[in-house]
Coordinates of C-alpha atoms in Angstrom, one line a residue:
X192 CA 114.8 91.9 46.7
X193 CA 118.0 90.4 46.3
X194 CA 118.3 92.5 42.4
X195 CA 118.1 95.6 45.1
X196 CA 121.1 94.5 47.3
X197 CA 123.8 96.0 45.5
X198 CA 121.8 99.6 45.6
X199 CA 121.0 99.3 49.5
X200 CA 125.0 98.4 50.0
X201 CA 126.1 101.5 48.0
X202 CA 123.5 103.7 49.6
X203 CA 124.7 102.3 52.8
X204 CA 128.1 103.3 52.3
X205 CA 127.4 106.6 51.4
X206 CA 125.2 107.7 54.4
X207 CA 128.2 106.6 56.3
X208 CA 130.7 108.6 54.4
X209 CA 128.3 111.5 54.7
X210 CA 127.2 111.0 57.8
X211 CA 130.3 110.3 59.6
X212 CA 130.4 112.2 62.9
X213 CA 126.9 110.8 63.8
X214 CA 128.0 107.5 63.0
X215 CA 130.5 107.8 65.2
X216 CA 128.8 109.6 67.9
X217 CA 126.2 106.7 67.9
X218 CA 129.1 104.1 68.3
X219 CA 130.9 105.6 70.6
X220 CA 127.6 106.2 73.1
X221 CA 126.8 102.3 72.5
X222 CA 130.6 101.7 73.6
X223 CA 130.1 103.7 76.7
X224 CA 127.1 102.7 77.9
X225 CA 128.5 98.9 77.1
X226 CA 131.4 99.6 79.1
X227 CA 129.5 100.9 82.1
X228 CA 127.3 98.0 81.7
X229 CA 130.3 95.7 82.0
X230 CA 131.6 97.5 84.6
X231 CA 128.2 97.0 86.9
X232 CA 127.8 93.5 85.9
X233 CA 131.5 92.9 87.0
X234 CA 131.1 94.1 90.3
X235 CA 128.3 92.7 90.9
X236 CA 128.6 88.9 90.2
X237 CA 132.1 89.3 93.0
X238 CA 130.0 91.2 95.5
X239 CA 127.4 88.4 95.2
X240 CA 130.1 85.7 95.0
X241 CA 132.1 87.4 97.8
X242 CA 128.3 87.8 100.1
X243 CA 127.9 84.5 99.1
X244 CA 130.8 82.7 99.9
X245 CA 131.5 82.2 103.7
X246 CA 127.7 81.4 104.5
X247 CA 126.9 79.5 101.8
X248 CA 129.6 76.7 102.7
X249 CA 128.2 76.1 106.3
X250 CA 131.6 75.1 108.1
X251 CA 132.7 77.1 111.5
X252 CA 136.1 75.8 112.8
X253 CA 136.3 75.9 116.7
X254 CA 139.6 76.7 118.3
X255 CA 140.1 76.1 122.1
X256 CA 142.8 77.4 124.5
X257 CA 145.1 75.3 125.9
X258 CA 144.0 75.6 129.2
X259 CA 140.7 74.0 128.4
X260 CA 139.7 71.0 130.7
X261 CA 138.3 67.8 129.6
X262 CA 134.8 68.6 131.4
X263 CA 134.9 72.0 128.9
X264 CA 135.7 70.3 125.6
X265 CA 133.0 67.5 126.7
X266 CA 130.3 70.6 127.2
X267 CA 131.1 72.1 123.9
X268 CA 131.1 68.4 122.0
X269 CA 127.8 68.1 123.3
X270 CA 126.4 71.4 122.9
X271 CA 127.7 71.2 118.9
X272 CA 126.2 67.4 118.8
X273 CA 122.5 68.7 119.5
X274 CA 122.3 71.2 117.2
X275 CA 120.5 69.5 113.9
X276 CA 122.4 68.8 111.3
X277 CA 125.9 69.9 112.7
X278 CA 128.8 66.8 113.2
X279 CA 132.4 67.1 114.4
X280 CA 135.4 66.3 111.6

């Protein structure tokens, strides 16, 4: 087999010198269709990454008006206390 390399190489070359336009036809699809492959995958690891992000952390942050009284913020400490697994930072 390996006596028969040196013919394969040659014959090789010269189906690509003869055959030049399919050659390149056939690279230039793969290339495409690579490309638009890349594309896809691109933008669809941010979209997931992007869906992903904001729920997947778990954290709200609570802003209150000024005018809040003491008996409010208590009420709203107490309502975010009960729910399972939630805790004020």
């Amino acid at each position: 087999m390996l006596r028969r390399a040196p013919y394969f190489f040659v014959q090789a070359v010269k189906n690509l010198h003869n055959n030049f336009g399919v050659h390149l036809i056939g690279m230039g699809t793969t290339t495409v269709s690579l490309v638009i492959f890349g594309a896809f995958l691109l933008v669809f690891v941010n979209v997931n990454a992007w869906v992903k992000g904001p729920g997947g952390s778990g954290m709200m942050s609570v802003f209150l008006e000024d005018q809040a009284g003491d008996g409010q913020l208590l009420s709203i400490r107490e309502a975010v206390e009960s729910i399972e697994g939630a805790r004020i930072v």
